[in-house]
Coordinates of C-alpha atoms and ligand atoms in Angstrom, one line a residue:
X18 CA -43.2 27.1 3.2
X19 CA -41.0 25.3 0.9
X20 CA -38.8 22.2 1.3
X21 CA -35.9 24.0 2.9
X22 CA -38.1 26.1 5.1
X23 CA -39.6 23.0 6.4
X24 CA -36.2 21.1 6.7
X25 CA -34.7 24.1 8.9
X26 CA -38.0 24.6 10.8
X27 CA -37.8 20.8 11.6
X28 CA -34.1 21.3 12.6
X29 CA -35.1 24.2 14.8
X30 CA -37.9 22.4 16.4
X31 CA -35.6 19.6 17.4
X32 CA -32.9 22.2 18.0
X33 CA -30.1 19.8 18.6
X34 CA -31.1 17.0 16.4
X35 CA -27.9 17.8 14.4
X36 CA -25.9 17.0 17.5
X37 CA -24.9 13.4 18.1
X38 CA -21.5 14.4 16.8
X39 CA -19.5 14.1 19.9
X40 CA -20.8 10.7 20.5
X41 CA -20.4 9.5 16.9
X42 CA -16.8 10.8 16.9
X43 CA -16.1 9.0 20.2
X44 CA -17.6 5.9 19.0
X45 CA -15.6 5.8 15.8
X46 CA -12.3 6.5 17.7
X47 CA -13.1 3.6 19.9
X48 CA -13.9 1.3 17.0
X49 CA -10.7 2.0 15.2
X50 CA -8.7 1.6 18.4
X51 CA -10.2 -1.8 18.6
X52 CA -9.1 -2.4 15.1
X53 CA -12.5 -3.5 14.2
X54 CA -13.0 -1.4 11.1
X55 CA -12.6 -2.4 7.5
X56 CA -9.7 -1.4 5.4
X57 CA -9.2 0.1 1.9
X58 CA -6.2 -0.6 -0.3
X59 CA -4.3 2.5 -1.5
X60 CA -1.7 2.7 -4.2
X61 CA 0.6 5.6 -2.9
X62 CA 4.3 5.5 -3.4
X63 CA 5.8 5.5 0.2
X64 CA 2.5 4.1 1.7
X65 CA 0.4 3.6 3.6
X66 CA -0.8 0.5 1.6
X67 CA -4.2 0.6 3.3
X68 CA -6.3 2.9 5.5
X69 CA -9.1 2.3 8.0
X70 CA -12.8 2.8 6.9
X71 CA -15.5 4.0 9.3
X72 CA -19.1 4.5 9.0
X73 CA -20.0 6.1 12.3
X74 CA -19.2 9.7 11.9
X75 CA -22.3 11.9 12.2
X76 CA -24.2 12.1 8.9
X77 CA -21.6 9.9 7.1
X78 CA -21.5 6.6 5.5
X79 CA -18.4 4.6 4.9
X80 CA -15.4 6.9 4.7
X81 CA -11.6 6.5 4.6
X82 CA -10.3 7.8 7.9
X83 CA -7.1 9.9 7.9
X84 CA -7.7 11.5 11.2
X85 CA -10.3 11.3 13.8
X86 CA -10.0 14.8 15.6
X87 CA -10.8 17.0 13.9
X88 CA -11.9 14.6 11.2
X89 CA -10.2 14.1 7.9
X90 CA -12.5 11.9 6.0
X91 CA -11.8 10.9 2.3
X92 CA -14.3 9.6 -0.2
X93 CA -13.5 6.1 -1.7
X94 CA -13.0 6.5 -5.6
X95 CA -15.8 3.9 -6.2
X96 CA -18.4 6.5 -5.0
X97 CA -17.5 8.8 -8.0
X98 CA -18.3 6.1 -10.4
X99 CA -22.0 5.9 -9.3
X100 CA -22.9 9.5 -10.1
X101 CA -21.4 12.9 -10.9
X102 CA -23.1 14.1 -7.7
X103 CA -21.3 13.0 -4.6
X104 CA -23.9 12.0 -2.0
X105 CA -23.9 14.0 1.2
X106 CA -23.1 11.1 3.4
X107 CA -20.1 10.2 1.3
X108 CA -18.7 13.7 0.8
X109 CA -15.2 14.2 2.1
X110 CA -14.6 16.1 5.3
X111 CA -11.7 18.4 6.3
X112 CA -11.4 20.8 9.2
X113 CA -8.2 22.5 10.5
X114 CA -9.0 23.2 14.2
X115 CA -10.1 20.7 16.8
X116 CA -12.9 22.7 18.4
X117 CA -15.6 22.0 15.5
X118 CA -19.3 22.6 15.9
X119 CA -20.8 19.3 17.0
X120 CA -24.0 20.9 18.1
X121 CA -25.7 24.0 16.3
X122 CA -28.7 25.7 17.7
X123 CA -30.4 26.5 14.4
X124 CA -33.0 28.8 16.1
X125 CA -30.3 30.9 17.8
X126 CA -27.9 31.0 15.0
X127 CA -27.2 34.3 13.1
X128 CA -25.2 35.3 10.3
X129 CA -23.6 38.7 10.8
X130 CA -22.1 41.2 8.4
X131 CA -19.9 44.0 9.8
X132 CA -17.9 46.7 8.2
X133 CA -20.8 47.8 5.8
X134 CA -22.7 51.1 6.0
X135 CA -25.3 49.0 8.1
X136 CA -24.7 46.1 10.4
X137 CA -26.6 43.1 9.4
X138 CA -27.7 40.1 11.5
X139 CA -29.7 37.3 9.8
X140 CA -31.5 34.4 11.3
X141 CA -32.1 31.2 9.1
X142 CA -35.7 32.1 8.4
X143 CA -34.6 35.6 7.4
X144 CA -32.0 34.1 4.9
X145 CA -34.6 31.8 3.5
X146 CA -36.7 34.8 2.5
X147 CA -34.1 36.2 0.1
X148 CA -33.8 35.4 -3.6
X149 CA -32.2 32.1 -4.1
X150 CA -29.6 30.6 -6.6
X151 CA -28.4 27.1 -7.4
X152 CA -25.5 25.5 -9.4
X153 CA -23.4 22.3 -9.4
X154 CA -19.9 22.8 -8.2
X155 CA -16.9 20.7 -7.4
X156 CA -15.4 21.2 -3.9
X157 CA -11.7 20.2 -4.1
X158 CA -9.2 20.5 -1.3
X159 CA -5.9 22.3 -2.4
X160 CA -4.2 19.3 -1.2
X161 CA -6.1 16.7 -2.9
X162 CA -3.8 14.0 -4.1
X163 CA -1.0 15.3 -2.0
X164 CA -0.1 11.7 -0.9
X165 CA 1.0 11.2 -4.5
X166 CA 3.7 13.9 -4.3
X167 CA 7.3 12.5 -4.9
X168 CA 9.4 13.3 -3.0
X169 CA 6.9 13.5 -0.2
X170 CA 5.6 16.7 1.5
X171 CA 4.0 17.3 4.9
X172 CA 0.3 17.6 5.3
X173 CA -2.7 15.4 5.0
X174 CA -1.7 12.5 2.8
X175 CA -4.9 12.3 0.7
X176 CA -5.3 10.0 -2.3
X177 CA -7.8 11.5 -4.9
X178 CA -10.9 11.6 -2.7
X179 CA -10.6 15.0 -1.1
X180 CA -13.1 16.2 -3.6
X181 CA -16.9 16.1 -4.3
X182 CA -19.4 17.6 -6.6
X183 CA -22.8 18.8 -5.3
X184 CA -25.8 20.9 -6.4
X185 CA -25.5 23.9 -4.0
X186 CA -28.5 26.2 -3.2
X187 CA -28.4 29.4 -1.3
X188 CA -28.2 33.2 -1.6
X189 CA -25.8 35.2 -3.7
X190 CA -23.2 36.8 -1.6
X191 CA -23.8 39.9 -3.6
X192 CA -27.3 40.1 -2.3
X193 CA -26.0 40.0 1.3
X194 CA -23.3 42.5 0.9
X195 CA -25.7 44.9 -1.0
X196 CA -27.9 44.6 2.0
X197 CA -25.0 45.6 4.3
X198 CA -23.9 48.5 2.1
X199 CA -20.5 48.7 0.8
X200 CA -18.4 51.7 2.0
X201 CA -15.9 53.6 -0.1
X202 CA -12.8 51.9 1.7
X203 CA -14.1 48.2 1.4
X204 CA -11.5 46.2 -0.7
X205 CA -11.8 42.8 0.6
X206 CA -14.5 40.5 2.2
X207 CA -13.6 38.3 5.1
X208 CA -15.3 35.0 6.2
X209 CA -15.2 33.2 9.5
X210 CA -17.1 30.1 10.9
X211 CA -18.1 28.5 14.1
X212 CA -14.9 26.4 14.6
X213 CA -12.1 27.6 16.8
X214 CA -8.6 26.7 17.6
X215 CA -7.8 25.3 21.0
X216 CA -5.0 27.7 21.6
X217 CA -4.2 31.4 21.0
X218 CA -3.6 31.1 17.2
X219 CA -5.5 32.7 14.2
X220 CA -9.0 31.1 13.7
X221 CA -9.7 29.7 10.2
X222 CA -10.7 32.8 8.2
X223 CA -10.4 33.5 4.5
X224 CA -11.1 36.5 2.5
X225 CA -11.8 37.3 -1.3
X226 CA -11.3 40.6 -3.3
X227 CA -14.5 42.7 -3.2
X228 CA -15.0 42.3 -7.0
X229 CA -14.8 38.5 -6.6
X230 CA -17.2 38.4 -3.7
X231 CA -19.6 40.7 -5.7
X232 CA -19.5 38.5 -8.9
X233 CA -23.0 37.2 -8.3
X234 CA -21.9 33.6 -8.4
X235 CA -20.2 33.4 -4.9
X236 CA -22.9 31.9 -2.8
X237 CA -23.9 31.5 0.9
X238 CA -25.3 28.0 0.6
X239 CA -27.9 26.4 3.0
X240 CA -28.5 23.3 0.9
X241 CA -26.4 20.7 -0.7
X242 CA -28.0 18.1 -3.1
X243 CA -31.4 19.1 -2.0
X244 CA -30.7 18.6 1.7
X245 CA -29.4 20.7 4.6
X246 CA -25.7 20.6 4.9
X247 CA -24.3 17.8 6.9
X248 CA -22.9 19.0 10.2
X249 CA -19.4 18.0 9.2
X250 CA -19.7 19.9 5.8
X251 CA -20.6 23.1 7.4
X252 CA -24.3 23.1 8.7
X253 CA -26.1 25.4 8.6
X254 CA -24.3 27.7 6.0
X255 CA -21.1 27.6 4.0
X256 CA -19.5 29.7 1.3
X257 CA -19.4 28.4 -2.1
X258 CA -16.6 29.9 -4.4
X259 CA -17.1 28.0 -7.7
X260 CA -14.0 27.1 -9.7
X261 CA -11.7 28.0 -6.7
X262 CA -10.2 25.4 -4.3
X263 CA -12.3 24.8 -1.2
X264 CA -10.0 26.3 1.3
X265 CA -12.1 29.5 0.5
X266 CA -15.4 27.6 1.1
X267 CA -15.8 28.6 4.7
X268 CA -18.0 26.1 6.6
X269 CA -20.4 26.9 9.4
X270 CA -20.2 30.4 8.2
X271 CA -21.4 32.9 10.7
X272 CA -19.5 36.0 10.1
X273 CA -18.8 38.2 7.1
X274 CA -16.6 41.3 7.3
X275 CA -16.2 44.1 4.7
X276 CA -12.6 45.2 5.2
X277 CA -10.0 47.8 3.8
X278 CA -7.3 45.0 3.8
X279 CA -4.8 43.7 3.4
X280 CA -5.6 40.5 5.1
X281 CA -2.8 39.5 7.6
X282 CA -4.6 36.4 8.9
X283 CA -2.3 33.4 8.8
X284 CA -4.6 31.4 6.6
X285 CA -4.4 34.1 3.9
X286 CA -1.0 35.6 4.3
X287 CA 1.1 32.6 5.1
X288 CA -0.7 29.3 4.4
X289 CA -2.1 28.1 1.1
X290 CA 0.5 30.0 -0.8
X291 CA 1.6 28.3 -4.0
X292 CA 4.7 29.0 -6.3
X293 CA 3.8 31.8 -8.8
X294 CA 4.9 29.6 -11.7
X295 CA 2.8 27.7 -14.3
X296 CA 1.1 24.8 -12.7
X297 CA 2.4 25.7 -9.3
X298 CA 5.6 23.7 -10.2
X299 CA 9.1 24.1 -8.9
X300 CA 12.0 21.6 -8.8
X301 CA 11.6 19.1 -5.9
X302 CA 13.2 20.4 -2.7
X303 CA 12.9 24.1 -3.6
X304 CA 11.7 26.2 -0.7
X305 CA 12.3 29.8 -1.9
X306 CA 10.2 31.1 -4.9
X307 CA 7.8 33.9 -5.6
X308 CA 4.5 32.9 -3.9
X309 CA 0.7 33.7 -4.5
X310 CA -2.3 32.7 -2.8
X311 CA -3.9 29.5 -4.4
X312 CA -7.1 30.3 -6.4
X313 CA -8.6 28.7 -9.4
X314 CA -8.6 24.9 -10.1
X315 CA -7.0 23.4 -13.4
X316 CA -8.8 20.6 -15.2
X317 CA -8.4 17.0 -13.9
X318 CA -9.8 13.5 -14.8
X319 CA -10.0 10.1 -13.2
X320 CA -11.1 6.6 -14.4
X321 CA -13.5 5.3 -11.7
X322 CA -15.0 2.2 -13.2
X323 CA -11.9 0.1 -12.5
X324 CA -9.8 0.2 -9.4
X325 CA -6.1 0.9 -9.5
X326 CA -4.3 -2.5 -9.3
X327 CA -7.3 -4.5 -10.4
X328 CA -7.0 -8.0 -12.1
X329 CA -9.6 -8.5 -14.7
X330 CA -10.6 -11.1 -17.3
X331 CA -9.1 -10.0 -20.6
X332 CA -11.1 -8.3 -23.3
X333 CA -9.7 -6.5 -26.3
X334 CA -12.1 -3.5 -25.9
X335 CA -12.4 -2.8 -22.2
X336 CA -15.3 -0.2 -21.4
X337 CA -14.3 2.3 -18.8
X338 CA -15.9 5.3 -17.4
X339 CA -14.7 8.2 -15.2
X340 CA -15.3 11.8 -14.3
X341 CA -13.7 15.0 -15.4
X342 CA -13.7 18.6 -14.2
X343 CA -12.8 21.7 -16.2
X344 CA -11.7 23.6 -13.0
X345 CA -13.0 27.0 -13.4
X346 CA -14.3 26.4 -17.0
X347 CA -16.3 23.5 -18.5
X348 CA -15.0 20.4 -19.8
X349 CA -14.3 20.5 -23.6
X350 CA -12.8 17.1 -24.2
X351 CA -11.7 13.9 -22.5
X352 CA -9.4 11.5 -24.2
X353 CA -8.2 8.1 -22.9
X354 CA -5.0 6.0 -23.5
X355 CA -4.4 2.4 -22.9
X356 CA -0.6 2.5 -23.8
X357 CA 0.7 4.8 -21.2
X358 CA 0.0 8.0 -23.1
X359 CA 1.5 7.3 -26.6
X360 CA -1.9 7.1 -28.4
X361 CA -5.2 8.7 -27.4
X362 CA -8.9 8.4 -28.3
X363 CA -11.8 10.6 -27.6
X364 CA -14.2 9.5 -24.8
X365 CA -17.9 10.1 -24.9
X366 CA -19.0 13.0 -22.6
X367 CA -22.1 12.6 -20.3
X368 CA -24.6 15.3 -19.8
X369 CA -23.3 18.9 -19.1
X370 CA -24.4 19.8 -15.5
X371 CA -22.6 23.2 -15.8
X372 CA -19.1 24.6 -16.1
X373 CA -18.3 23.9 -12.4
X374 CA -19.5 20.5 -12.1
X375 CA -17.9 17.0 -12.6
X376 CA -18.8 15.5 -16.1
X377 CA -19.0 11.8 -16.8
X378 CA -17.0 10.1 -19.7
X379 CA -17.1 6.8 -21.2
X380 CA -14.8 5.1 -23.6
X381 CA -13.5 1.7 -24.8
X382 CA -9.9 1.0 -24.1
X383 CA -8.2 -0.9 -26.7
X384 CA -6.0 -3.3 -24.7
X385 CA -4.3 -5.4 -27.2
X386 CA -2.7 -8.6 -25.5
X387 CA -3.2 -10.0 -22.1
X388 CA -1.0 -8.5 -19.3
X389 CA -0.4 -5.4 -17.5
X390 CA -1.8 -2.1 -18.8
X391 CA -1.4 1.6 -17.9
X392 CA -4.7 3.3 -18.3
X393 CA -5.0 7.1 -18.6
X394 CA -7.5 9.9 -19.1
X395 CA -6.8 13.5 -20.0
X396 CA -9.2 16.5 -19.8
X397 CA -9.1 19.6 -21.9
X398 CA -11.2 22.5 -20.4
X399 CA -13.2 25.0 -22.4
X400 CA -10.1 27.4 -22.2
X401 CA -8.1 24.9 -24.0
X402 CA -6.1 24.0 -20.9
X403 CA -4.9 20.3 -21.0
X404 CA -3.9 18.2 -18.2
X405 CA 0.0 17.8 -18.3
X406 CA 1.7 14.4 -18.3
X407 CA 4.3 15.5 -15.6
X408 CA 3.3 15.8 -12.1
X409 CA 3.9 19.3 -10.5
X410 CA 5.8 19.5 -7.2
X411 CA 5.7 22.3 -4.5
X412 CA 6.5 22.0 -0.7
X413 CA 2.8 22.5 0.2
X414 CA 1.6 19.5 -1.9
X415 CA -0.9 21.7 -3.6
X416 CA -2.7 21.6 -7.0
X417 CA -1.8 18.2 -8.5
X418 CA -3.5 18.1 -11.9
X419 CA -1.4 15.9 -13.9
X420 CA -2.7 12.8 -16.0
X421 CA -3.2 9.9 -13.5
X422 CA -2.2 6.4 -14.3
X423 CA -4.3 3.4 -13.4
X424 CA -2.3 0.0 -13.5
X425 CA -4.3 -3.1 -14.2
X426 CA -3.6 -6.5 -15.3
X427 CA -5.9 -8.6 -17.7
X428 CA -5.6 -12.3 -17.4
Ligands
MTE12 N1 -14.9 26.8 9.0 C1 -14.1 26.1 8.3 N2 -14.3 26.1 6.9 C2 -13.4 25.3 6.3 C3 -12.2 24.7 6.7 C4 -12.0 24.8 8.2 O1 -11.2 24.3 8.8 N3 -12.9 25.6 8.9 N4 -11.4 24.0 5.9 C5 -11.4 24.4 4.5 C6 -10.8 23.4 3.6 S1 -9.1 23.5 3.6 C7 -11.5 22.4 2.9 S2 -10.7 21.5 1.9 C8 -12.9 22.4 2.9 C9 -13.5 21.1 3.1 O2 -14.9 21.0 2.9 P1 -15.7 19.8 3.3 O3 -15.3 19.3 4.7 O4 -17.1 20.1 3.3 O5 -15.4 18.7 2.4 O6 -13.5 23.3 3.9 C10 -12.9 24.6 4.0 N5 -13.7 25.3 4.8
MO13 MO1 -8.3 21.9 2.0

């Protein structure tokens, strides 16, 4: 028995240890209603200027609360400065439908695969007997940074913290699909989880093209940073689609279906559609344009060692650090600018944790005189794709990837 066998065996013995969720969420709602929580400042055009923090969601430390039920919890930027791996208890949370699993019976849990030449039903111990894989990958919401869209668009008004990086461990989806047997008419693979809508609408289900699902990298993960998945991040299993936005990373995954397609489910056919233009960019206000489902992530980077709006004692060379991601490719280069993007210097890159991971960067900003400064970082990925200066716009608020500006003042 290895560490995950014993983790899950422990969870099964206690069966509902992973519950406590309903209580935690109720407690947190009450705390917020009483206004007893702490608040964090946010710099978003159009507000809000601050948001409540809460530490009493199950399995979670201090998080920014956008909504209680179902939870939308954002990671504070300072967390990303501590490590390129986001701790599980600070990892952001996003669910669409209110009926989320607050209680999972690990012993009774089964992952089923239908539509193959053999029906498959796997318990967690069955799954743990299969060959394993592991890699680091950034999980980023398609709407990360939506709160910065100008003009504003509807949807969760995230700042930059609807993302996180973890080392995922699990079984290649290919291994499971091979076990199910792929019939001649299978073209797509669908994924569903334990969460349910409260009304008669489409459950949250996603699908991938068969060749993507079979690429040997897409993973059914049972561990995150060496621990079982937090309940709110999809215990006991979730799909990992490295390099792709996390709308495809179905949580509490309990059903996989081989299908002929096309997928007409709302979450594939209608939602998460972006303009089929470079950078998912259309002129603000545009509503009709050729659409395509969102897929791979472009490069991004953030300075994390200094908070936006900070006032600091002046020094001519200000050391700064941050994180970069290449998207679906590694990070080739990060540059920084202290003059609003007129001149750039190379930052030093930290250890390479793999092409899908965050990568640390460090640099000295040449500040010149005391006063206000606009600090920027710019990532180039291994494909040579560079973060653009100009923000994109689309009505879904998807795929922001421009160079971000941090405004500070030295005194
Ligand atoms: N079962 C299920 N999986 C889901 C979702 C959901 O609503 N239900 N939301 C998706 C979206 S849009 C995002 S951004 C990620 C969030 O992952 P996290 O909560 O672990 O950070 O989960 C994805 N997987
Ligand atoms: Mo998302």
